[in-house]
PDB file of C-alpha atoms in Angstrom:
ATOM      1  CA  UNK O   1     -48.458 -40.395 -14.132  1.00  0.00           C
ATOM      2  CA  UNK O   2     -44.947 -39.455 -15.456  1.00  0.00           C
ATOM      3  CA  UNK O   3     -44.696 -36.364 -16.934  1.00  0.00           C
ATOM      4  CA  UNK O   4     -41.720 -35.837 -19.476  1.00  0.00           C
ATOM      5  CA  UNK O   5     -39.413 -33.422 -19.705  1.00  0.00           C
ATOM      6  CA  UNK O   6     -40.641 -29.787 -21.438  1.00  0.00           C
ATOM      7  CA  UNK O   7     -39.613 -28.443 -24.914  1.00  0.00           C
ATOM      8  CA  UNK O   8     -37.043 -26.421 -23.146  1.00  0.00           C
ATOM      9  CA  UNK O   9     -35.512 -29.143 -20.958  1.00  0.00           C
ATOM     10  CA  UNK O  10     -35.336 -31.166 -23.635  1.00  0.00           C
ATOM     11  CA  UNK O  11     -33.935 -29.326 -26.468  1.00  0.00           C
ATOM     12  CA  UNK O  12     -30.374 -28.209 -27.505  1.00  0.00           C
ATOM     13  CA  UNK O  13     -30.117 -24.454 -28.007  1.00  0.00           C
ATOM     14  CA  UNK O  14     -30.061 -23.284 -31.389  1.00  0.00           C
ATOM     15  CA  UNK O  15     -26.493 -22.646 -32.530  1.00  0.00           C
ATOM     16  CA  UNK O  16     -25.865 -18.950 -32.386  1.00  0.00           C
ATOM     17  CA  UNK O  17     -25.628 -16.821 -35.095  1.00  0.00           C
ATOM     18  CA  UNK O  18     -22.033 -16.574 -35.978  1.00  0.00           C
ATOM     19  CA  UNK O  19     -22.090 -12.466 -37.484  1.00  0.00           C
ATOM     20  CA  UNK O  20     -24.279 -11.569 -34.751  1.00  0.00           C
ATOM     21  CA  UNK O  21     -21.848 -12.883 -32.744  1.00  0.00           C
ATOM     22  CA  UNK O  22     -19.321 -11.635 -34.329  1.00  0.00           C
ATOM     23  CA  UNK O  23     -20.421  -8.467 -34.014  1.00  0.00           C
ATOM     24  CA  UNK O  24     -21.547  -8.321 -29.501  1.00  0.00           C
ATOM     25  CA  UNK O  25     -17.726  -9.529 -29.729  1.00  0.00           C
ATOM     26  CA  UNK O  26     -16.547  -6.367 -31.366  1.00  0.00           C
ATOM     27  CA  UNK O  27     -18.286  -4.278 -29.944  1.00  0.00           C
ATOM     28  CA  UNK O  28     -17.486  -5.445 -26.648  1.00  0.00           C
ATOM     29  CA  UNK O  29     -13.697  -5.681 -27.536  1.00  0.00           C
ATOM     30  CA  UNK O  30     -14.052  -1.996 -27.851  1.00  0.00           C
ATOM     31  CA  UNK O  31     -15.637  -0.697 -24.737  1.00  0.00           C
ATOM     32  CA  UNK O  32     -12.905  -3.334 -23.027  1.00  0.00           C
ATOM     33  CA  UNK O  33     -10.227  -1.515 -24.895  1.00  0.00           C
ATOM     34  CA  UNK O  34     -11.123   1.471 -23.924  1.00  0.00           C
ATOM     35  CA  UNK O  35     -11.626   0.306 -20.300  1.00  0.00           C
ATOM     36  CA  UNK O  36      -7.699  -0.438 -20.491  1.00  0.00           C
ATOM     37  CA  UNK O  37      -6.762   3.278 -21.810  1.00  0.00           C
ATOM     38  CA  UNK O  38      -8.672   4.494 -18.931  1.00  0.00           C
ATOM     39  CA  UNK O  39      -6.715   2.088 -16.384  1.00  0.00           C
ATOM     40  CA  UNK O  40      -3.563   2.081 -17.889  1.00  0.00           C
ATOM     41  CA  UNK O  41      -3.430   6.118 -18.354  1.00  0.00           C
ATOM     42  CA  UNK O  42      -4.383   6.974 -14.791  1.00  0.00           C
ATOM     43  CA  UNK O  43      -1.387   4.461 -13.986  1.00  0.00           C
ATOM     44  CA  UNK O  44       0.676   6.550 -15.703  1.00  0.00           C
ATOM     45  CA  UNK O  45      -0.660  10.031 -14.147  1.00  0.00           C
ATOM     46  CA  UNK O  46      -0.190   8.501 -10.471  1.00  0.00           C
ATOM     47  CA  UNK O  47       3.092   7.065 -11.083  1.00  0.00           C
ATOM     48  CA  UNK O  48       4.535  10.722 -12.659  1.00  0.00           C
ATOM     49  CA  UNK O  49       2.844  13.252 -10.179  1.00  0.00           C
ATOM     50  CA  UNK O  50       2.810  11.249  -7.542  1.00  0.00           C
ATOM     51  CA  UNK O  51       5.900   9.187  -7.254  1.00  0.00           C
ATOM     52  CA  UNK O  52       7.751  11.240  -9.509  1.00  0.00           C
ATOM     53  CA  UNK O  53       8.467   7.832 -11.994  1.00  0.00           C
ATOM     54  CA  UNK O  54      10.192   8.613 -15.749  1.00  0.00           C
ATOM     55  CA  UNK O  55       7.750   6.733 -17.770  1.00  0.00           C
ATOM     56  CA  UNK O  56       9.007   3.198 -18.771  1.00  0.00           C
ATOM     57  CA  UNK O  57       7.300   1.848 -21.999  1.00  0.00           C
ATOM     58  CA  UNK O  58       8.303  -2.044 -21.684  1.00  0.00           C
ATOM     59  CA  UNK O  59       6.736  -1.406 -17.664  1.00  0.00           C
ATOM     60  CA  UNK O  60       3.317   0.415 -19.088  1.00  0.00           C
ATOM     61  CA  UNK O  61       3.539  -2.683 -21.937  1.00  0.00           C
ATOM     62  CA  UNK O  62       3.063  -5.396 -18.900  1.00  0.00           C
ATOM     63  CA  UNK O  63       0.647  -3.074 -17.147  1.00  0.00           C
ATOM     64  CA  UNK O  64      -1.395  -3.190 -20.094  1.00  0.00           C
ATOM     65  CA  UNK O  65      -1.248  -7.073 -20.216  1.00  0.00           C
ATOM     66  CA  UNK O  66      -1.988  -7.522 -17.198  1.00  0.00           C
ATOM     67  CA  UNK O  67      -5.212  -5.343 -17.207  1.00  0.00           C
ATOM     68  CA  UNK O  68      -6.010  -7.485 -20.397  1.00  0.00           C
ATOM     69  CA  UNK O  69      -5.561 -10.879 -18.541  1.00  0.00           C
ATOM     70  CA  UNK O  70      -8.313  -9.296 -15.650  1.00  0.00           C
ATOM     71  CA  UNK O  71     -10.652  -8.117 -18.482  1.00  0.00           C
ATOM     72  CA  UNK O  72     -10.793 -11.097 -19.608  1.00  0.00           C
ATOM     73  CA  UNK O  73     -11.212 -13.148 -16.425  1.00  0.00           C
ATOM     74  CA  UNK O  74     -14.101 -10.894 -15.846  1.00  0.00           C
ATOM     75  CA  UNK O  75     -15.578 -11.885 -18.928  1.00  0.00           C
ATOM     76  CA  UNK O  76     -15.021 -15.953 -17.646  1.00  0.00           C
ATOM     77  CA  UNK O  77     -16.516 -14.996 -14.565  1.00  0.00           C
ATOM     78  CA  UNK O  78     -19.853 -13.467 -16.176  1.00  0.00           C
ATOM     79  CA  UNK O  79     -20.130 -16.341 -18.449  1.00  0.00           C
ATOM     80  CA  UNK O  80     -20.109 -18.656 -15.250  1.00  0.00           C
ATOM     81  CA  UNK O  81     -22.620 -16.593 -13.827  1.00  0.00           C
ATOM     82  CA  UNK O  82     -25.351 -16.724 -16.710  1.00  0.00           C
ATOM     83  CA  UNK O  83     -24.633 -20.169 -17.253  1.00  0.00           C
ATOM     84  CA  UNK O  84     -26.090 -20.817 -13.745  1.00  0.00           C
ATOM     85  CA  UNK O  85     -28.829 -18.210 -14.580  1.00  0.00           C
ATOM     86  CA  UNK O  86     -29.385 -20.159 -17.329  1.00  0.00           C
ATOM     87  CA  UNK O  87     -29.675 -23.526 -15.843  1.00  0.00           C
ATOM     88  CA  UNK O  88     -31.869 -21.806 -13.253  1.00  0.00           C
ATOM     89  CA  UNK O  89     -34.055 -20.348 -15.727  1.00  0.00           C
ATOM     90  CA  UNK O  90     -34.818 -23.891 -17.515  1.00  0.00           C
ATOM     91  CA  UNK O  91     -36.110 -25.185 -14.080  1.00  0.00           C
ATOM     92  CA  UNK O  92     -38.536 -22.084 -13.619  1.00  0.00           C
ATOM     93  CA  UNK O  93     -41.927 -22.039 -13.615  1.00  0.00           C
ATOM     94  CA  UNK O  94     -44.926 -18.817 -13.610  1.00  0.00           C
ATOM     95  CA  UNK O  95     -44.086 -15.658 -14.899  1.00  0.00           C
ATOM     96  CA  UNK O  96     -40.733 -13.623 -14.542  1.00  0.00           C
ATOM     97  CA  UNK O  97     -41.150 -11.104 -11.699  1.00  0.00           C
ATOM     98  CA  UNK O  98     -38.281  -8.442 -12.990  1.00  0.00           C
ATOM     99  CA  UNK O  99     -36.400  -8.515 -16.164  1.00  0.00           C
ATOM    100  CA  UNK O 100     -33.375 -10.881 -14.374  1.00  0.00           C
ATOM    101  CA  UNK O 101     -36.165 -13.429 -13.114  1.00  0.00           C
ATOM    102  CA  UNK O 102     -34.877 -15.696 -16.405  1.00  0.00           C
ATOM    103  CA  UNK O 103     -37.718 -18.059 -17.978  1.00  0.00           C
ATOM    104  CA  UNK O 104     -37.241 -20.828 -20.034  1.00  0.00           C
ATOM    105  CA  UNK O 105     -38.142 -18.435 -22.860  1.00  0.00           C
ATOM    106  CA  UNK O 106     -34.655 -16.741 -21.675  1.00  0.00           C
ATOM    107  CA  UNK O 107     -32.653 -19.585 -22.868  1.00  0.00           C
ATOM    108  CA  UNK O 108     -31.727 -18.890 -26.257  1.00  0.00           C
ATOM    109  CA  UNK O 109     -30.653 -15.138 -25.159  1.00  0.00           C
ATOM    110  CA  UNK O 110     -28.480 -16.624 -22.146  1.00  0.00           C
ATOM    111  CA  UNK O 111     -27.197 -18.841 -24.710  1.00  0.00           C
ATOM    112  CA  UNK O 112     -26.005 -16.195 -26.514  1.00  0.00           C
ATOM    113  CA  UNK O 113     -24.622 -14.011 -23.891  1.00  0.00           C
ATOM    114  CA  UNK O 114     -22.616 -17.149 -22.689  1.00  0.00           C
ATOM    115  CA  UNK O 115     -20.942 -17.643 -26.112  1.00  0.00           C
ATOM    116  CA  UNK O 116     -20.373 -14.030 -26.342  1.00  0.00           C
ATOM    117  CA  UNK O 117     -18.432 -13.547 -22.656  1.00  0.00           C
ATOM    118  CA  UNK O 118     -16.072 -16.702 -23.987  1.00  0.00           C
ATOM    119  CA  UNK O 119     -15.617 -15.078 -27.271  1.00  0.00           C
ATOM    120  CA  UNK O 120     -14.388 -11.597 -25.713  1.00  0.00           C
ATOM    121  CA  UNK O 121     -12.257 -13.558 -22.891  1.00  0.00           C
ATOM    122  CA  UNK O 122     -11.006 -15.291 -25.708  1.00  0.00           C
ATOM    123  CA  UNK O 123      -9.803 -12.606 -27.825  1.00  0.00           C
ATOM    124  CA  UNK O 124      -8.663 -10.273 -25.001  1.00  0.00           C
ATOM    125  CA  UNK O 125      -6.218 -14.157 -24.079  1.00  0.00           C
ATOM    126  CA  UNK O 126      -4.846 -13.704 -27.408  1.00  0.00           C
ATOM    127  CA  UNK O 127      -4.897  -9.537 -28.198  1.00  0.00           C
ATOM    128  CA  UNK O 128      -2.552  -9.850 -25.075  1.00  0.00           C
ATOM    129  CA  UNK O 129       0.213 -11.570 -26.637  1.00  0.00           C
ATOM    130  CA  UNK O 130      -0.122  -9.145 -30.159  1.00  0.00           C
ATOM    131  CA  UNK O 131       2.874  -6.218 -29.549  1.00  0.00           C
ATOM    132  CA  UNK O 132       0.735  -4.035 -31.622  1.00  0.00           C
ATOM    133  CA  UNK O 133      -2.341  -3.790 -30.037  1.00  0.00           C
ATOM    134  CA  UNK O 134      -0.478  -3.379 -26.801  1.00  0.00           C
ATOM    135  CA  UNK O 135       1.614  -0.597 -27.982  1.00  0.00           C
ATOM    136  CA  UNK O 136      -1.436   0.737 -29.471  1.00  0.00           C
ATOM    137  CA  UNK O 137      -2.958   0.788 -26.063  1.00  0.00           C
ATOM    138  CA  UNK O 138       0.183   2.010 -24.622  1.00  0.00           C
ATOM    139  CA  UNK O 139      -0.342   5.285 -27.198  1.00  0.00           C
ATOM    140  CA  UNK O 140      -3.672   6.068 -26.088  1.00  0.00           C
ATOM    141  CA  UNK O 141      -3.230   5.852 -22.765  1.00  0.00           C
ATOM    142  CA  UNK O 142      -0.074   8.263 -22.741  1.00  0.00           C
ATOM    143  CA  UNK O 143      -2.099  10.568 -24.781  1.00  0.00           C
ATOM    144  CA  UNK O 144      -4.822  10.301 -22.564  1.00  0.00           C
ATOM    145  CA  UNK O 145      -2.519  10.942 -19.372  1.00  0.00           C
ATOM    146  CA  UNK O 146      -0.935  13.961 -21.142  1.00  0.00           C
ATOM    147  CA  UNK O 147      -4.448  15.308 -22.242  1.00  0.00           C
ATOM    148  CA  UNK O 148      -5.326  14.934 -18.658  1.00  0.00           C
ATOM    149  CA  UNK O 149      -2.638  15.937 -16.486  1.00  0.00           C
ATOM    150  CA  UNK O 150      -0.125  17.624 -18.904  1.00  0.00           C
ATOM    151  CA  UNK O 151      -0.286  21.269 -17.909  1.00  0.00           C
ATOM    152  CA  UNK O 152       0.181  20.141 -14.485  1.00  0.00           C
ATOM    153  CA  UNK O 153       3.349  18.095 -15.596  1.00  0.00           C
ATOM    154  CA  UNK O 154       4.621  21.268 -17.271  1.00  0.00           C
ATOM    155  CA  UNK O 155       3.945  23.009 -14.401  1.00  0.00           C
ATOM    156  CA  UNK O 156       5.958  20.762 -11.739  1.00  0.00           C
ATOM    157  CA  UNK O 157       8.967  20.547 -14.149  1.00  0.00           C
ATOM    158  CA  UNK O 158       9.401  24.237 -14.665  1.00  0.00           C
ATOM    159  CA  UNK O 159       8.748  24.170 -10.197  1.00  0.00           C
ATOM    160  CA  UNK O 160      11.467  22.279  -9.968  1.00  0.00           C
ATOM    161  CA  UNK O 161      13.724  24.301 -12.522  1.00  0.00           C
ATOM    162  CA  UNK O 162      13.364  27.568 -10.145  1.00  0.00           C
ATOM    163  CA  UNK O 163      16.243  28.396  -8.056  1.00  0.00           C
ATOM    164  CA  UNK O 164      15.690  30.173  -4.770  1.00  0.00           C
ATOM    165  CA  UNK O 165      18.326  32.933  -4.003  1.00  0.00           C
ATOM    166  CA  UNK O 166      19.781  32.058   0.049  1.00  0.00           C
ATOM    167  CA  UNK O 167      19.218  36.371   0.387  1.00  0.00           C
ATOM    168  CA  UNK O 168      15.679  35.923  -0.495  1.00  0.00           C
ATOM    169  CA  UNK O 169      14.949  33.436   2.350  1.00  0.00           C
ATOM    170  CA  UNK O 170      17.097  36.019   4.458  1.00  0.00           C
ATOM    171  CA  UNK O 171      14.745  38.754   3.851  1.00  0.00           C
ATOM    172  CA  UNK O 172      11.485  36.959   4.222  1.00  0.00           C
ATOM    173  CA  UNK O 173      10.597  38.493   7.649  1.00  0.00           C
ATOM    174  CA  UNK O 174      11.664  41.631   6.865  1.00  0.00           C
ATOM    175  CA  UNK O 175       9.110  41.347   3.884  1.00  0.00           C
ATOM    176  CA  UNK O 176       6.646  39.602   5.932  1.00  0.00           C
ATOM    177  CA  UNK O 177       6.366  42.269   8.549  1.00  0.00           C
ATOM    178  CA  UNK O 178       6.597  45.060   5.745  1.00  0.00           C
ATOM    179  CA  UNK O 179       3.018  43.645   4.333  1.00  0.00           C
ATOM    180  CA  UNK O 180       1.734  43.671   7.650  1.00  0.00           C
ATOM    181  CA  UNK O 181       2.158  47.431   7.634  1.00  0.00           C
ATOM    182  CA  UNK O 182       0.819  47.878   4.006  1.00  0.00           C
ATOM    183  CA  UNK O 183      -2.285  46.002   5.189  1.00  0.00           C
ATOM    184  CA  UNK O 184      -3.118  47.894   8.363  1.00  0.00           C
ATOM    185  CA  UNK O 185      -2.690  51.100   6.337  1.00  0.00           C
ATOM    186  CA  UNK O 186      -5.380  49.718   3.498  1.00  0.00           C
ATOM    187  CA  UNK O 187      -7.511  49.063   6.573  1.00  0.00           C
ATOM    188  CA  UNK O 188      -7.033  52.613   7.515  1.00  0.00           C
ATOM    189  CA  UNK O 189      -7.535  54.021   4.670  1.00  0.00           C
ATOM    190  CA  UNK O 190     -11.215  52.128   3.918  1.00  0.00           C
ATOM    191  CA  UNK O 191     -12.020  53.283   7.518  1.00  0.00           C
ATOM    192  CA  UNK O 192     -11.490  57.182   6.670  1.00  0.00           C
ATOM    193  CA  UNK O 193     -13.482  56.904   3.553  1.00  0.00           C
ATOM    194  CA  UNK O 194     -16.426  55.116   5.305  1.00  0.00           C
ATOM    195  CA  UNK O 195     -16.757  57.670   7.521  1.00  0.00           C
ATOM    196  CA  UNK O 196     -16.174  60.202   4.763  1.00  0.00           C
ATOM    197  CA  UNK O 197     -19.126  58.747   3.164  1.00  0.00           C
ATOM    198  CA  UNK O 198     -20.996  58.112   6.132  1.00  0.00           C
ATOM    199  CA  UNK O 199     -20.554  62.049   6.736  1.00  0.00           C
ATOM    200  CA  UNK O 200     -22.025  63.233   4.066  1.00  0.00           C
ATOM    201  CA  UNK O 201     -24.784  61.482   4.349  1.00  0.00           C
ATOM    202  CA  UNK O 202     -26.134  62.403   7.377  1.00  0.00           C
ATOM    203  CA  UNK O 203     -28.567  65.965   8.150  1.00  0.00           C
ATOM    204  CA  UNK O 204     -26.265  68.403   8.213  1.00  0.00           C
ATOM    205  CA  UNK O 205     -23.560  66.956   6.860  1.00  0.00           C
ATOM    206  CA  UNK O 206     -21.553  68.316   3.880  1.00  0.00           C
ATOM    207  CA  UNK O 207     -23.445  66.520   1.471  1.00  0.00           C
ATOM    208  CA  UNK O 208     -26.763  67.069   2.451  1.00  0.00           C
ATOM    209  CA  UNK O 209     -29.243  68.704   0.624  1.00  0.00           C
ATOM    210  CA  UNK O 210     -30.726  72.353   0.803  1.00  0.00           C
ATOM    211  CA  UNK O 211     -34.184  72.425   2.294  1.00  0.00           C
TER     212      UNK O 211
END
């Protein structure tokens, strides 16, 4: 006997539903966006503190395209990856084992979910070649660094503003040995009183009290 193909093998998925696409689109556009303040700004912390780089706006501009372009490749590459989930899952049979054990019940949500990952890798293609949302990025992500790391930025400038006087080096055993002295005689000094105390405290001693 041939059997034909099933109402899921057979069927076209039902187009999606444009606002509620519209709307896993924008939503993902924003956690993305903020994924690229995040990058971008601890760029711009590693490159001040640690390589001691004056910040270059056109430079953090391309760093923030770039981290756009890989966004959005991730996107393709996730949208690869439930489309084979998704063929999978129409050639399944039983019941799903764990919530990513995809049915052919599954298909009209992995439909979804692969029109939504082209949609954001889409967008991210083209929000890379808009100056104003990159600048925009650029914004947030110095703000962010400077939120971050700006007291210690304050802190290395005015560092490197101090100038050492050639008699102070001069001196510095002099001083060195001089602190030596003041902290043997503060170790002297808690000695004596610990046997002050310990004096008083014991029978006889000139604390002790009258029988």
């Amino acid at each position: 006997m041939k059997w034909g193909k099933s109402r899921h093998e057979s069927s076209t998925p039902a187009p999606v539903d444009p606002g509620a696409l519209d709307r896993a689109v924008s939503e993902a556009l924003l956690i993305a966006r903020a994924a690229a303040v995040v990058t971008v700004a601890n760029r711009i912390v590693v490159h001040a503190l640690r390589d001691g780089d004056v910040f270059d706006h056109d430079e953090t501009a391309a760093a923030v395209r770039r981290t756009l372009h890989r966004l959005a490749e991730e996107q393709r590459s996730q949208n690869t990856r439930i489309a084979g989930e998704r063929a999978k899952a129409l050639r399944a049979r039983g019941r799903s084992r764990h919530q990513h054990d995809y049915r052919p019940d599954d298909d009209v949500t992995l439909w979804f979910r692969e029109n939504a990952y082209v949609g954001v890798a889409d967008r991210l293609d083209a929000l890379r070649d808009d100056p104003d949302y990159v600048d925009g990025i650029v914004a947030s992500a110095v703000e962010r660094a400077w939120g971050d790391v700006g007291s210690a930025v304050v802190t290395r400038v005015r560092a490197r503003q101090v100038v050492v006087d050639a008699a102070y080096l001069d001196d510095r055993s002099a001083r060195l040995a001089g602190l030596g002295d003041d902290l043997a005689a503060l170790d002297a000094g808690k000695a004596d009183r610990r046997v002050d105390r310990s004096g008083s405290e014991r029978p006889g001693g000139d604390g002790r009290r009258a029988s």
